[in-house]
């Protein structure tokens, strides 16, 4: 974390606050001369920043030709940050890279820069050291057009109907949609909107990366009182629209015992150890298809016991896969 360019402003703010608090009525010229290396214009910008960002009651006395605090009780908010918090902050800055292809990346970076701008002199971690000691792998994310993102988020925030052309996977032609956005979801680094598709009068989910020619209408809607995102998706496994709930029961082989006991796979999971070293894992979900793909990624080490629907799904998918490898 390169703190070089942020330290001077923080130090100037502390210096200006100290001089005004002394009651000597400093002005931009005298402050610039005493601090050295900055212009009166920079000092004036710092004072405006104090007024706008911290609501500092700084007034100018024409009689004394300098600044003073009109409220003697005002003080800059203390910024205390521990070494461990600073360390976590440095790692979090690197983690922002996973949002690089999304329109919110620049905004997140700007927020992060504002936080760093307020860090005190001693809060320093060298970026070269951090980069050489930590690696955070980015997940591939679909590109989202900035105008699509901004318009969609405005519709979400203001409860306004949006129109867009949408090309679903497996189709070449797009379909014009009239949509009431209820909720935004980020799943596996992909962004989606869930809400009411007015033509079908059904709750649907659409990927922002597949939206084109998006228009924000002036029509306002109300999110139904009973709408709850948990009724449609499973935060742990997936976002396919499905309101039917199942209890999944899996038998996990002893060979992958460690992998399964060191993680929480579902917030409502039950994990029971068996005498032979295997595990029984169960959890509720409405995302059988996503669970199917996850189970298959473990190969022979995970077997579905319930529900029957999931057993049949895995068996069918395995049989189709085996057909691809049968010798002629």
XYZ file of C-alpha atoms in Angstrom:
328
model
C 0.000 0.000 0.000
C 1.757 3.120 -1.221
C 1.073 5.753 1.392
C 3.487 8.373 0.021
C 1.051 10.613 -1.794
C -1.556 10.419 0.987
C 0.586 11.387 3.970
C 1.097 15.079 3.020
C -2.609 15.912 2.983
C -3.244 14.156 6.271
C -0.298 15.977 7.849
C -1.469 19.341 6.487
C -4.963 18.806 7.904
C -3.495 18.097 11.345
C -1.236 21.158 11.019
C -4.088 23.472 9.940
C -6.344 22.213 12.721
C -3.587 22.762 15.294
C -2.877 26.325 14.136
C -6.524 27.354 14.056
C -7.059 25.797 17.480
C -4.206 27.871 18.916
C -6.295 30.991 18.289
C -3.604 32.861 16.345
C -5.960 33.531 13.408
C -3.779 32.034 10.654
C -4.664 32.678 7.026
C -3.855 30.745 3.848
C -0.679 32.728 3.196
C 0.803 32.384 6.697
C -0.122 28.703 6.856
C 1.506 28.029 3.484
C 4.665 29.891 4.501
C 5.000 28.012 7.779
C 4.189 24.558 6.361
C 6.425 25.048 3.299
C 6.097 23.293 -0.032
C 2.434 24.174 -0.645
C 0.621 27.189 -2.028
C -2.061 29.304 -0.327
C -4.501 27.861 -2.874
C -3.772 24.322 -1.604
C -4.371 25.473 1.976
C -7.700 26.983 0.937
C -8.720 23.680 -0.668
C -7.792 21.874 2.558
C -9.944 24.258 4.567
C -12.869 23.734 2.187
C -12.352 19.979 2.543
C -12.498 20.325 6.342
C -15.742 22.270 6.061
C -17.386 19.903 3.580
C -16.096 16.521 4.742
C -15.942 17.070 8.513
C -18.392 19.981 8.803
C -15.663 21.953 10.564
C -17.048 25.329 11.823
C -14.177 27.328 10.296
C -14.914 31.055 9.908
C -12.801 33.926 8.598
C -12.291 37.000 10.782
C -11.845 40.126 8.665
C -10.811 42.029 11.768
C -7.987 39.580 12.578
C -7.397 38.576 8.943
C -7.411 34.873 9.691
C -9.374 31.721 10.399
C -10.931 30.599 13.672
C -13.329 27.934 14.982
C -16.760 29.410 15.720
C -17.428 26.408 17.963
C -14.646 25.819 20.441
C -15.784 22.257 21.174
C -15.118 21.056 17.609
C -12.397 18.469 17.132
C -11.325 16.251 14.267
C -12.591 12.672 14.636
C -9.886 10.395 15.954
C -8.797 7.683 13.552
C -7.447 4.710 15.428
C -6.406 1.671 13.441
C -4.546 -1.334 14.758
C -1.748 -3.142 12.918
C -4.000 -6.128 12.284
C -6.743 -3.863 10.884
C -4.245 -2.131 8.616
C -2.951 -5.522 7.491
C -6.498 -6.627 6.651
C -7.064 -3.389 4.790
C -4.011 -3.992 2.611
C -5.280 -7.475 1.702
C -8.765 -6.113 1.014
C -7.290 -3.623 -1.431
C -5.847 -6.491 -3.458
C -9.154 -8.340 -3.249
C -10.807 -5.496 -5.163
C -9.152 -6.891 -8.287
C -11.879 -9.532 -8.573
C -14.309 -6.729 -9.499
C -12.009 -5.306 -12.197
C -14.389 -6.090 -15.079
C -17.451 -4.623 -13.389
C -18.605 -0.990 -13.386
C -18.383 -0.783 -9.588
C -14.617 -1.371 -9.613
C -13.745 2.303 -10.108
C -16.210 3.382 -7.413
C -14.807 0.850 -4.930
C -11.283 2.062 -5.652
C -12.324 5.676 -5.116
C -13.866 4.786 -1.753
C -10.716 2.912 -0.812
C -8.561 5.898 -1.775
C -10.666 8.184 0.455
C -10.138 5.817 3.387
C -6.386 5.717 2.764
C -6.364 9.502 2.501
C -7.436 9.688 6.139
C -4.861 7.267 7.508
C -2.306 8.751 9.919
C 1.440 9.018 9.308
C 2.350 5.744 11.000
C -0.167 3.657 9.067
C 2.205 2.292 6.453
C 2.563 -1.023 4.649
C 4.760 -1.231 1.577
C 2.841 -2.493 -1.469
C 5.835 -4.419 -2.846
C 6.081 -6.440 0.364
C 2.353 -7.187 0.373
C 2.265 -8.181 -3.287
C 5.149 -10.607 -2.868
C 3.594 -12.347 0.128
C -0.057 -12.698 -0.898
C -1.827 -13.940 -4.008
C -5.567 -13.584 -4.571
C -6.912 -15.367 -7.653
C -9.602 -13.506 -9.554
C -12.764 -15.246 -10.725
C -13.637 -14.755 -14.370
C -16.494 -12.286 -14.657
C -18.650 -11.247 -17.589
C -18.221 -7.717 -18.910
C -21.085 -5.363 -18.067
C -21.675 -2.212 -20.083
C -21.367 0.815 -17.784
C -24.533 2.480 -19.088
C -26.471 -0.767 -18.585
C -25.190 -1.008 -15.023
C -25.987 2.618 -14.146
C -29.475 2.519 -15.650
C -30.315 -0.836 -14.063
C -29.132 0.312 -10.636
C -31.155 3.519 -10.947
C -34.247 1.487 -11.771
C -33.562 -0.728 -8.756
C -33.028 2.206 -6.420
C -36.002 4.246 -7.619
C -38.448 1.339 -8.203
C -38.820 2.200 -11.895
C -39.662 -0.234 -14.691
C -36.844 -0.924 -17.150
C -36.890 -2.155 -20.742
C -34.092 -4.146 -22.355
C -33.230 -6.641 -25.075
C -32.133 -9.968 -23.611
C -30.336 -12.875 -25.248
C -30.709 -16.037 -23.201
C -28.033 -18.777 -23.272
C -28.520 -21.080 -26.249
C -30.506 -18.512 -28.234
C -29.326 -16.233 -31.043
C -32.225 -13.781 -31.086
C -32.891 -11.320 -28.296
C -36.300 -10.697 -26.731
C -37.552 -7.319 -25.522
C -38.291 -7.450 -21.800
C -40.390 -5.197 -19.570
C -39.078 -5.701 -16.068
C -39.579 -4.575 -12.473
C -36.198 -4.969 -10.694
C -36.694 -6.105 -7.089
C -33.227 -7.214 -6.042
C -29.606 -7.350 -7.296
C -27.505 -10.492 -6.822
C -23.792 -11.143 -7.280
C -23.181 -14.886 -7.710
C -19.771 -16.276 -8.657
C -18.648 -12.777 -9.716
C -21.649 -12.405 -12.056
C -24.364 -9.798 -11.510
C -28.088 -10.455 -11.894
C -31.416 -8.727 -11.326
C -34.424 -10.596 -9.990
C -37.918 -9.208 -10.285
C -41.219 -9.316 -12.167
C -41.195 -9.878 -15.948
C -44.409 -8.047 -16.848
C -45.318 -9.917 -20.047
C -45.075 -13.357 -18.397
C -46.214 -11.957 -15.026
C -43.622 -14.175 -13.397
C -40.589 -13.721 -11.151
C -37.500 -14.022 -13.371
C -33.776 -13.466 -13.086
C -31.635 -11.790 -15.759
C -27.866 -11.363 -16.104
C -26.777 -7.762 -16.565
C -24.065 -8.862 -18.990
C -26.745 -10.104 -21.407
C -28.820 -6.913 -21.368
C -28.730 -4.462 -24.280
C -30.529 -1.254 -25.236
C -31.691 -0.721 -21.679
C -34.197 2.106 -21.088
C -35.339 3.512 -17.759
C -39.064 4.320 -17.876
C -41.001 6.766 -15.713
C -43.346 4.022 -14.541
C -42.969 3.367 -10.822
C -43.774 0.028 -9.178
C -43.949 -1.302 -5.624
C -42.080 -4.391 -4.471
C -44.661 -6.864 -3.103
C -44.783 -6.858 0.689
C -44.252 -10.612 0.854
C -41.281 -10.719 -1.502
C -38.210 -12.380 0.054
C -35.101 -13.224 -1.959
C -34.578 -16.384 0.130
C -37.805 -17.840 -1.276
C -36.293 -17.974 -4.767
C -32.554 -18.568 -4.448
C -30.080 -20.351 -2.182
C -27.241 -18.052 -1.101
C -24.947 -21.045 -0.706
C -25.552 -22.829 -3.989
C -27.310 -20.931 -6.714
C -29.748 -18.511 -8.250
C -32.007 -20.589 -10.486
C -35.576 -19.472 -9.856
C -37.136 -22.298 -7.870
C -39.523 -22.180 -4.940
C -39.601 -25.931 -4.244
C -37.459 -26.879 -1.250
C -35.639 -30.168 -0.748
C -33.524 -31.770 1.953
C -30.310 -33.020 0.376
C -28.554 -35.945 2.050
C -25.032 -36.905 0.889
C -22.568 -39.608 1.893
C -19.007 -38.311 1.843
C -16.086 -40.758 1.592
C -13.425 -40.866 4.295
C -10.757 -39.899 1.728
C -12.132 -36.324 1.593
C -13.071 -36.126 5.271
C -10.690 -33.233 5.958
C -11.921 -31.123 3.035
C -15.524 -31.372 4.209
C -14.972 -30.786 7.912
C -12.825 -27.677 7.455
C -15.482 -25.737 5.547
C -19.086 -24.683 5.968
C -20.868 -25.694 2.769
C -24.305 -24.480 3.779
C -25.404 -22.221 6.621
C -28.008 -24.809 7.672
C -25.908 -27.925 7.151
C -25.743 -30.926 9.447
C -22.522 -32.934 9.320
C -22.357 -36.309 11.067
C -19.243 -38.468 11.327
C -19.626 -42.213 10.774
C -17.621 -45.012 12.409
C -15.869 -45.859 9.120
C -14.571 -42.296 8.740
C -17.144 -41.242 6.191
C -19.545 -38.341 6.716
C -23.231 -37.688 6.249
C -23.935 -34.148 5.044
C -27.462 -32.774 4.829
C -28.892 -29.323 4.130
C -32.045 -27.699 2.701
C -31.974 -26.140 -0.761
C -34.110 -25.143 -3.715
C -31.168 -25.390 -6.135
C -30.960 -29.060 -7.149
C -29.251 -28.353 -10.469
C -26.429 -26.359 -8.871
C -26.046 -29.020 -6.155
C -25.888 -31.671 -8.897
C -22.904 -29.964 -10.571
C -21.187 -29.501 -7.203
C -21.699 -33.163 -6.228
C -20.357 -34.342 -9.589
C -17.208 -32.255 -9.111
C -16.311 -34.602 -6.235
C -16.520 -37.684 -8.433
C -16.788 -41.013 -6.647
C -16.157 -39.415 -3.239
C -19.678 -38.013 -2.796
C -22.870 -40.025 -3.289
C -26.409 -38.629 -3.201
C -28.794 -40.539 -0.940
C -31.730 -38.087 -1.003
C -33.832 -36.703 -2.573
C -34.710 -39.128 -5.365
C -34.973 -36.231 -7.825
C -31.304 -35.381 -7.271
C -30.250 -39.041 -7.477
C -31.953 -39.315 -10.863
C -30.422 -36.046 -12.089
C -26.878 -37.167 -11.229
C -27.399 -40.644 -12.706
C -28.772 -39.239 -15.974
C -25.956 -36.695 -16.305
C -23.320 -39.382 -15.646
C -24.855 -41.717 -18.212
C -24.852 -38.950 -20.827
C -21.241 -38.169 -20.006
C -20.234 -41.827 -20.316
C -21.875 -41.985 -23.748
C -19.401 -39.371 -24.927
C -16.484 -41.657 -24.029
C -17.779 -44.985 -25.378
C -15.549 -46.454 -28.024
C -17.015 -46.812 -31.500
